[in-house]
Amino acid sequence: MKCPRCQTENPATSKYCPRCGAKLILVCPQCSSERPLEDRFCALCGHDLDEPEAVSRIDYSHPDSYTPKPLADKIVSSRSLIEGERKLVTVLFADVARYSFITEKLDAEEVHQIMNGCFKILMDEIHRYEGTIDKFIGDGIMALFGAPLAHEDHAQRACYAALSITKAINEYGEKIEEKTGVEFKMRVGLNSGHVMVGTIGNDLRMEYTDIGNTINIAYRTERTAKPGTILVSANSYRLTRDFFKFTPLGHVEIKGKQEPQEAYELLEASKVETRIEAAVVRGLARFVGRDNEITTLIEAFNTAAAGSGQIVGIVGEAGVGKSRTLLELRGRLPADEYTYIEGRCLHYGSSMPYLPFLDIIRSYFDIKEGDPEFHIKTNILKK
């Protein structure tokens, strides 16, 4: 049995970890109920408790118990480079709407199980985009993107995580409402700003300074959001407006601020996923040079069209124009003479297995994220 706090392997008969003293409690991964260590099957849902994932318990007060090991290793290995650094980050707050009402209607054990399932969704989606959960706050969380792991697209990652959380919680909430008759929704708020990274301990506890205003706006923005929605501050909106669709809400009153603040409701991701696509939307400058590169690529295309397969690698430092060159090539080829299929290695996609290949398959069959099953089957059969 692995200790959730220090990850030490313990005998199955252990009730406390001999290394750190943490209590070892069996938690059913199916319904999140706590069970006696000697149980083999969950008494509430019948789940097989001998499965490996059933033996660990998350201690929400210890970041090392809920942070995935690959992410934790990245944080520890890079902490010496970022401690004392000033970073631009995006802060995400999320909490359960009408939580007090829920606790009044349901018994404590049922609320505990529901919140365990909710926290698992939050952790999975935030860690998926390499965000870090700074703390659990009663019925909600505070997470950061851009520190301690630096990401230039931290605001995008936070938006993607917020959308994933909202979608997953809505589906989870439908099951909760069907079972208990109580509505279960979350509010999410985002704000971007600077923080000073302090110390990062071996247990992944992190300290930040000069963070008050950034956190305050994120928290107040979340408290202003309606249940089931995502509210974004003007700072985060400016960093992400090319990549997502928003509804401007104008200036809204935010507690703690004398002047009304600009706010936007995040609706969904746009078709724009890369900086070159964002540049196309804004308008590109005239393409100059790269004649030799374009000529080489066109020759490779003609050779492939004649029946001899070709592979071309375009290599260069960031920002030298690789994506723009490919865009110009596509514009110069006859559209009816080739099929273009694209797969991308996105910054936030490192935790998503085979993402570029999935992109290629989706592109070929014209499958969009969230398409219903019948639509996917229809598109595949058409090919």
Short mmCIF file of C-alpha atoms in Angstrom, two decimals:
data_model
loop_
_atom_site.label_atom_id
_atom_site.label_comp_id
_atom_site.label_asym_id
_atom_site.label_seq_id
_atom_site.Cartn_x
_atom_site.Cartn_y
_atom_site.Cartn_z
CA MET A 1 0.00 0.00 0.00
CA LYS A 2 1.51 3.32 -1.08
CA CYS A 3 1.40 6.19 1.39
CA PRO A 4 -0.47 9.16 -0.17
CA ARG A 5 1.77 11.67 1.60
CA CYS A 6 5.34 10.37 1.12
CA GLN A 7 4.69 7.65 -1.50
CA THR A 8 6.38 4.97 0.67
CA GLU A 9 5.29 1.40 -0.06
CA ASN A 10 3.81 -0.22 3.06
CA PRO A 11 2.58 -3.74 3.85
CA ALA A 12 -1.11 -4.26 3.16
CA THR A 13 -1.71 -4.72 6.91
CA SER A 14 -0.31 -1.28 7.84
CA LYS A 15 -2.72 1.28 9.23
CA TYR A 16 -0.17 4.12 9.54
CA CYS A 17 2.87 4.94 7.43
CA PRO A 18 6.04 4.21 9.48
CA ARG A 19 7.95 6.89 7.60
CA CYS A 20 5.67 9.94 7.95
CA GLY A 21 2.88 8.77 10.26
CA ALA A 22 0.05 9.38 7.78
CA LYS A 23 -3.09 7.32 8.35
CA LEU A 24 -3.69 4.80 5.58
CA ILE A 25 -7.36 4.63 4.70
CA LEU A 26 -8.96 2.69 1.87
CA VAL A 27 -11.07 4.89 -0.41
CA CYS A 28 -13.34 3.43 -3.06
CA PRO A 29 -12.37 4.98 -6.43
CA GLN A 30 -15.89 4.38 -7.72
CA CYS A 31 -17.97 6.21 -5.09
CA SER A 32 -15.22 7.85 -2.95
CA SER A 33 -16.49 6.32 0.29
CA GLU A 34 -14.00 5.35 3.00
CA ARG A 35 -13.85 1.63 3.73
CA PRO A 36 -12.13 -0.59 6.35
CA LEU A 37 -8.73 -1.83 5.20
CA GLU A 38 -9.84 -5.46 5.32
CA ASP A 39 -12.70 -4.93 2.82
CA ARG A 40 -12.23 -6.50 -0.61
CA PHE A 41 -15.33 -4.96 -2.20
CA CYS A 42 -17.07 -1.64 -1.51
CA ALA A 43 -20.17 -2.13 0.61
CA LEU A 44 -21.90 0.82 -1.08
CA CYS A 45 -21.23 0.24 -4.80
CA GLY A 46 -19.62 -3.21 -5.01
CA HIS A 47 -16.39 -1.97 -6.60
CA ASP A 48 -13.34 -4.27 -6.39
CA LEU A 49 -11.11 -2.63 -3.78
CA ASP A 50 -8.13 -4.86 -4.62
CA GLU A 51 -7.42 -2.73 -7.67
CA PRO A 52 -4.23 -0.65 -7.19
CA GLU A 53 -5.87 2.75 -7.36
CA ALA A 54 -8.16 1.96 -4.44
CA VAL A 55 -5.46 1.97 -1.75
CA SER A 56 -4.36 5.59 -1.82
CA ARG A 57 -5.99 8.42 0.08
CA ILE A 58 -5.59 12.04 -0.88
CA ASP A 59 -4.65 14.41 1.90
CA TYR A 60 -5.80 17.79 0.58
CA SER A 61 -3.52 19.61 3.02
CA HIS A 62 -0.40 18.06 1.48
CA PRO A 63 0.28 19.01 -2.17
CA ASP A 64 2.62 16.04 -2.65
CA SER A 65 -0.31 13.66 -2.05
CA TYR A 66 -2.40 14.98 -4.94
CA THR A 67 0.18 16.24 -7.43
CA PRO A 68 1.03 13.64 -10.13
CA LYS A 69 4.61 12.41 -9.80
CA PRO A 70 5.78 13.56 -13.29
CA LEU A 71 4.50 17.07 -12.54
CA ALA A 72 5.97 17.03 -9.04
CA ASP A 73 9.36 15.97 -10.41
CA LYS A 74 9.32 18.89 -12.86
CA ILE A 75 8.54 21.34 -10.06
CA VAL A 76 11.26 20.05 -7.73
CA SER A 77 13.90 19.89 -10.48
CA SER A 78 13.25 23.47 -11.62
CA ARG A 79 12.61 25.18 -8.28
CA SER A 80 16.15 26.55 -7.92
CA LEU A 81 15.67 28.45 -11.18
CA ILE A 82 12.39 30.11 -10.24
CA GLU A 83 12.60 30.80 -6.49
CA GLY A 84 12.80 34.56 -6.04
CA GLU A 85 11.67 35.21 -9.63
CA ARG A 86 8.80 37.50 -10.64
CA LYS A 87 6.38 35.61 -12.89
CA LEU A 88 3.31 36.45 -14.93
CA VAL A 89 0.69 33.86 -14.01
CA THR A 90 -3.01 33.14 -14.33
CA VAL A 91 -4.92 32.34 -11.16
CA LEU A 92 -8.00 30.11 -11.29
CA PHE A 93 -10.60 30.00 -8.54
CA ALA A 94 -13.48 27.52 -8.56
CA ASP A 95 -16.11 26.74 -5.96
CA VAL A 96 -19.47 25.01 -5.65
CA ALA A 97 -22.48 27.26 -6.09
CA ARG A 98 -25.04 27.17 -3.25
CA TYR A 99 -22.85 24.86 -1.21
CA SER A 100 -24.57 25.78 2.07
CA PHE A 101 -27.93 24.74 0.59
CA ILE A 102 -26.44 21.40 -0.48
CA THR A 103 -25.09 20.71 3.01
CA GLU A 104 -28.50 21.46 4.50
CA LYS A 105 -30.32 19.08 2.17
CA LEU A 106 -27.89 16.12 2.29
CA ASP A 107 -26.17 14.28 5.12
CA ALA A 108 -22.50 14.89 5.81
CA GLU A 109 -21.31 11.53 4.45
CA GLU A 110 -23.11 12.08 1.15
CA VAL A 111 -21.69 15.61 0.81
CA HIS A 112 -18.21 14.24 1.57
CA GLN A 113 -18.49 11.65 -1.20
CA ILE A 114 -19.81 14.21 -3.69
CA MET A 115 -16.99 16.64 -2.94
CA ASN A 116 -14.34 13.91 -3.27
CA GLY A 117 -15.64 13.19 -6.76
CA CYS A 118 -15.71 16.91 -7.53
CA PHE A 119 -12.13 17.44 -6.33
CA LYS A 120 -10.93 14.53 -8.44
CA ILE A 121 -12.36 16.20 -11.54
CA LEU A 122 -10.73 19.50 -10.62
CA MET A 123 -7.35 17.87 -10.02
CA ASP A 124 -7.45 15.83 -13.22
CA GLU A 125 -8.31 18.78 -15.45
CA ILE A 126 -5.91 21.26 -13.83
CA HIS A 127 -2.99 18.84 -13.86
CA ARG A 128 -3.82 17.91 -17.44
CA TYR A 129 -2.75 21.42 -18.48
CA GLU A 130 0.18 21.47 -16.01
CA GLY A 131 -1.45 23.86 -13.61
CA THR A 132 -0.72 23.49 -9.89
CA ILE A 133 -3.31 23.51 -7.13
CA ASP A 134 -2.14 25.96 -4.49
CA LYS A 135 -4.81 25.11 -1.95
CA PHE A 136 -8.22 23.57 -1.36
CA ILE A 137 -10.60 26.06 0.21
CA GLY A 138 -13.62 24.32 1.71
CA ASP A 139 -15.80 23.68 -1.32
CA GLY A 140 -13.35 25.05 -3.87
CA ILE A 141 -9.76 25.43 -5.02
CA MET A 142 -7.16 27.97 -6.02
CA ALA A 143 -4.82 26.96 -8.85
CA LEU A 144 -1.98 28.69 -10.70
CA PHE A 145 -0.81 28.43 -14.28
CA GLY A 146 2.63 29.79 -15.16
CA ALA A 147 4.24 29.12 -11.77
CA PRO A 148 6.04 27.23 -10.46
CA LEU A 149 6.25 25.76 -13.97
CA ALA A 150 6.73 28.63 -16.40
CA HIS A 151 4.50 28.58 -19.49
CA GLU A 152 4.23 31.38 -22.00
CA ASP A 153 0.66 30.26 -22.75
CA HIS A 154 -0.40 30.10 -19.08
CA ALA A 155 -3.62 32.05 -19.70
CA GLN A 156 -4.63 29.72 -22.54
CA ARG A 157 -3.96 26.68 -20.37
CA ALA A 158 -6.11 28.16 -17.61
CA CYS A 159 -8.96 28.78 -20.05
CA TYR A 160 -8.78 25.26 -21.46
CA ALA A 161 -8.75 23.87 -17.92
CA ALA A 162 -11.74 26.02 -16.93
CA LEU A 163 -13.74 24.81 -19.95
CA SER A 164 -12.83 21.18 -19.24
CA ILE A 165 -13.79 21.57 -15.58
CA THR A 166 -17.13 23.14 -16.44
CA LYS A 167 -17.98 20.43 -18.95
CA ALA A 168 -16.98 17.59 -16.63
CA ILE A 169 -18.72 19.12 -13.60
CA ASN A 170 -21.92 19.67 -15.60
CA GLU A 171 -21.97 15.96 -16.50
CA TYR A 172 -21.12 15.03 -12.92
CA GLY A 173 -23.80 17.41 -11.63
CA GLU A 174 -26.47 15.76 -13.77
CA LYS A 175 -25.74 12.45 -12.06
CA ILE A 176 -25.79 14.10 -8.63
CA GLU A 177 -29.11 15.81 -9.32
CA GLU A 178 -30.64 12.61 -10.67
CA LYS A 179 -29.55 10.74 -7.54
CA THR A 180 -30.22 13.37 -4.86
CA GLY A 181 -32.53 15.95 -6.44
CA VAL A 182 -30.01 18.70 -5.59
CA GLU A 183 -28.47 20.93 -8.27
CA PHE A 184 -24.67 20.76 -8.35
CA LYS A 185 -22.78 23.43 -10.31
CA MET A 186 -19.52 25.35 -10.01
CA ARG A 187 -18.40 28.90 -10.65
CA VAL A 188 -14.96 29.60 -12.11
CA GLY A 189 -13.01 32.87 -12.20
CA LEU A 190 -9.69 33.73 -13.90
CA ASN A 191 -7.26 36.61 -13.60
CA SER A 192 -3.71 37.13 -14.86
CA GLY A 193 -1.04 39.15 -13.09
CA HIS A 194 2.44 39.11 -11.59
CA VAL A 195 3.55 37.19 -8.51
CA MET A 196 6.90 36.74 -6.78
CA VAL A 197 7.76 33.06 -6.35
CA GLY A 198 9.12 32.41 -2.84
CA THR A 199 10.24 29.02 -1.60
CA ILE A 200 9.15 25.59 -2.81
CA GLY A 201 9.48 22.80 -0.26
CA ASN A 202 10.15 19.11 -0.81
CA ASP A 203 6.48 18.51 -0.01
CA LEU A 204 5.61 20.95 -2.85
CA ARG A 205 4.33 23.62 -0.48
CA MET A 206 4.83 26.92 -2.25
CA GLU A 207 5.07 30.45 -0.97
CA TYR A 208 4.38 33.54 -3.05
CA THR A 209 4.76 37.21 -2.29
CA ASP A 210 3.37 40.30 -3.99
CA ILE A 211 0.38 38.22 -5.05
CA GLY A 212 -2.47 39.90 -3.18
CA ASN A 213 -4.05 41.97 -5.95
CA THR A 214 -3.75 39.21 -8.55
CA ILE A 215 -5.43 36.70 -6.26
CA ASN A 216 -8.05 39.16 -5.03
CA ILE A 217 -9.30 39.97 -8.53
CA ALA A 218 -9.41 36.27 -9.48
CA TYR A 219 -11.33 35.42 -6.32
CA ARG A 220 -13.78 38.30 -6.65
CA THR A 221 -14.28 37.53 -10.34
CA GLU A 222 -15.19 33.94 -9.47
CA ARG A 223 -17.62 35.09 -6.77
CA THR A 224 -19.32 37.31 -9.34
CA ALA A 225 -19.81 34.47 -11.87
CA LYS A 226 -23.18 32.77 -12.19
CA PRO A 227 -23.43 29.05 -11.40
CA GLY A 228 -22.12 26.95 -14.29
CA THR A 229 -20.22 29.83 -15.93
CA ILE A 230 -16.62 31.03 -16.26
CA LEU A 231 -15.83 34.70 -15.69
CA VAL A 232 -12.56 36.16 -16.97
CA SER A 233 -10.92 39.45 -16.03
CA ALA A 234 -9.74 42.00 -18.57
CA ASN A 235 -6.11 40.95 -17.99
CA SER A 236 -6.78 37.32 -18.90
CA TYR A 237 -9.06 38.31 -21.77
CA ARG A 238 -6.32 40.36 -23.45
CA LEU A 239 -3.99 37.35 -23.37
CA THR A 240 -6.52 34.86 -24.76
CA ARG A 241 -9.04 36.73 -26.91
CA ASP A 242 -7.64 35.30 -30.17
CA PHE A 243 -8.03 31.71 -29.00
CA PHE A 244 -11.45 31.65 -27.33
CA LYS A 245 -14.97 33.00 -27.72
CA PHE A 246 -16.21 35.40 -25.05
CA THR A 247 -19.31 37.39 -24.21
CA PRO A 248 -18.37 40.87 -22.94
CA LEU A 249 -20.29 41.75 -19.79
CA GLY A 250 -19.14 45.34 -19.66
CA HIS A 251 -18.07 46.75 -16.32
CA VAL A 252 -19.29 44.78 -13.32
CA GLU A 253 -19.14 45.58 -9.63
CA ILE A 254 -16.48 43.49 -7.91
CA LYS A 255 -16.37 43.55 -4.14
CA GLY A 256 -13.19 45.13 -2.83
CA LYS A 257 -12.69 47.34 -5.89
CA GLN A 258 -13.82 50.96 -5.92
CA GLU A 259 -14.24 51.09 -9.69
CA PRO A 260 -16.27 48.56 -11.74
CA GLN A 261 -14.03 46.05 -13.54
CA GLU A 262 -14.23 44.75 -17.10
CA ALA A 263 -15.39 41.13 -17.21
CA TYR A 264 -15.98 38.56 -19.92
CA GLU A 265 -17.79 35.24 -19.88
CA LEU A 266 -15.69 32.46 -21.42
CA LEU A 267 -17.87 30.40 -23.76
CA GLU A 268 -15.70 28.00 -25.77
CA ALA A 269 -12.43 27.56 -27.62
CA SER A 270 -12.31 29.13 -31.06
CA LYS A 271 -10.91 27.42 -34.15
CA VAL A 272 -7.68 29.34 -33.58
CA GLU A 273 -5.15 27.17 -31.74
CA THR A 274 -1.74 28.53 -32.72
CA ARG A 275 -0.05 31.91 -32.88
CA ILE A 276 0.14 31.79 -36.68
CA GLU A 277 -3.62 31.26 -36.85
CA ALA A 278 -4.13 34.17 -34.47
CA ALA A 279 -1.88 36.30 -36.70
CA VAL A 280 -3.96 35.35 -39.75
CA VAL A 281 -7.11 36.52 -37.96
CA ARG A 282 -5.49 39.86 -37.09
CA GLY A 283 -3.93 40.24 -40.58
CA LEU A 284 -0.49 39.21 -41.77
CA ALA A 285 2.32 41.42 -42.99
CA ARG A 286 3.52 40.92 -46.58
CA PHE A 287 5.57 37.75 -47.04
CA VAL A 288 9.14 38.62 -48.06
CA GLY A 289 12.03 36.26 -48.88
CA ARG A 290 12.14 32.49 -48.41
CA ASP A 291 12.05 32.02 -52.19
CA ASN A 292 14.54 29.14 -52.09
CA GLU A 293 12.60 27.38 -49.34
CA ILE A 294 9.28 27.74 -51.16
CA THR A 295 10.85 26.48 -54.41
CA THR A 296 12.25 23.41 -52.61
CA LEU A 297 8.87 22.62 -51.08
CA ILE A 298 7.01 22.99 -54.38
CA GLU A 299 9.54 20.68 -56.08
CA ALA A 300 8.95 18.09 -53.32
CA PHE A 301 5.19 18.43 -53.84
CA ASN A 302 5.51 17.88 -57.60
CA THR A 303 7.70 14.83 -57.04
CA ALA A 304 5.14 13.38 -54.61
CA ALA A 305 2.29 14.13 -57.04
CA ALA A 306 4.21 12.18 -59.70
CA GLY A 307 4.13 9.08 -57.51
CA SER A 308 7.36 9.28 -55.52
CA GLY A 309 6.69 9.80 -51.80
CA GLN A 310 8.52 12.64 -50.08
CA ILE A 311 9.26 13.70 -46.50
CA VAL A 312 10.47 17.24 -45.83
CA GLY A 313 11.67 18.59 -42.51
CA ILE A 314 11.56 22.33 -41.81
CA VAL A 315 13.96 23.18 -39.00
CA GLY A 316 14.74 26.56 -37.45
CA GLU A 317 14.76 28.62 -34.28
CA ALA A 318 11.48 29.83 -32.80
CA GLY A 319 10.09 32.82 -34.65
CA VAL A 320 12.09 32.50 -37.89
CA GLY A 321 8.99 31.81 -39.97
CA LYS A 322 8.50 28.03 -40.25
CA SER A 323 4.72 28.18 -39.83
CA ARG A 324 4.43 31.19 -42.14
CA THR A 325 6.43 29.40 -44.85
CA LEU A 326 4.10 26.40 -44.66
CA LEU A 327 1.08 28.71 -44.80
CA GLU A 328 2.46 30.41 -47.92
CA LEU A 329 3.15 27.04 -49.55
CA ARG A 330 -0.46 25.96 -49.07
CA GLY A 331 -1.62 29.20 -50.62
CA ARG A 332 0.45 28.58 -53.76
CA LEU A 333 -0.62 24.98 -54.38
CA PRO A 334 -3.76 24.15 -56.41
CA ALA A 335 -6.41 23.44 -53.77
CA ASP A 336 -8.06 20.58 -55.72
CA GLU A 337 -4.85 18.60 -56.16
CA TYR A 338 -3.97 17.66 -52.59
CA THR A 339 -5.45 16.71 -49.21
CA TYR A 340 -4.08 18.60 -46.24
CA ILE A 341 -4.09 16.81 -42.86
CA GLU A 342 -2.53 18.38 -39.79
CA GLY A 343 -1.52 17.17 -36.33
CA ARG A 344 0.00 19.50 -33.73
CA CYS A 345 2.25 19.11 -30.71
CA LEU A 346 0.70 21.80 -28.55
CA HIS A 347 2.36 23.29 -25.47
CA TYR A 348 -0.36 22.02 -23.18
CA GLY A 349 -0.61 18.63 -24.87
CA SER A 350 2.35 16.86 -23.25
CA SER A 351 0.04 14.90 -20.94
CA MET A 352 -2.26 13.81 -23.79
CA PRO A 353 -1.00 10.58 -25.41
CA TYR A 354 -0.81 10.52 -29.22
CA LEU A 355 -2.29 14.02 -29.51
CA PRO A 356 -0.72 14.83 -32.94
CA PHE A 357 -1.95 11.51 -34.34
CA LEU A 358 -5.43 12.07 -32.90
CA ASP A 359 -5.40 15.48 -34.59
CA ILE A 360 -4.53 13.85 -37.91
CA ILE A 361 -7.36 11.33 -37.62
CA ARG A 362 -9.85 14.02 -36.57
CA SER A 363 -8.72 16.25 -39.40
CA TYR A 364 -9.10 13.48 -42.00
CA PHE A 365 -12.58 12.48 -40.83
CA ASP A 366 -13.66 16.07 -40.05
CA ILE A 367 -14.31 15.27 -36.39
CA LYS A 368 -14.60 18.12 -33.91
CA GLU A 369 -14.12 17.96 -30.15
CA GLY A 370 -17.44 17.08 -28.51
CA ASP A 371 -19.10 15.71 -31.68
CA PRO A 372 -21.81 13.13 -30.84
CA GLU A 373 -21.05 9.48 -31.58
CA PHE A 374 -23.50 9.19 -34.46
CA HIS A 375 -21.89 12.18 -36.20
CA ILE A 376 -18.43 10.61 -35.85
CA LYS A 377 -19.64 7.29 -37.26
CA THR A 378 -21.34 9.06 -40.19
CA ASN A 379 -18.15 10.96 -41.08
CA ILE A 380 -16.03 7.80 -40.93
CA LEU A 381 -18.44 5.89 -43.16
CA LYS A 382 -18.40 8.73 -45.71
CA LYS A 383 -14.66 8.24 -46.18
#
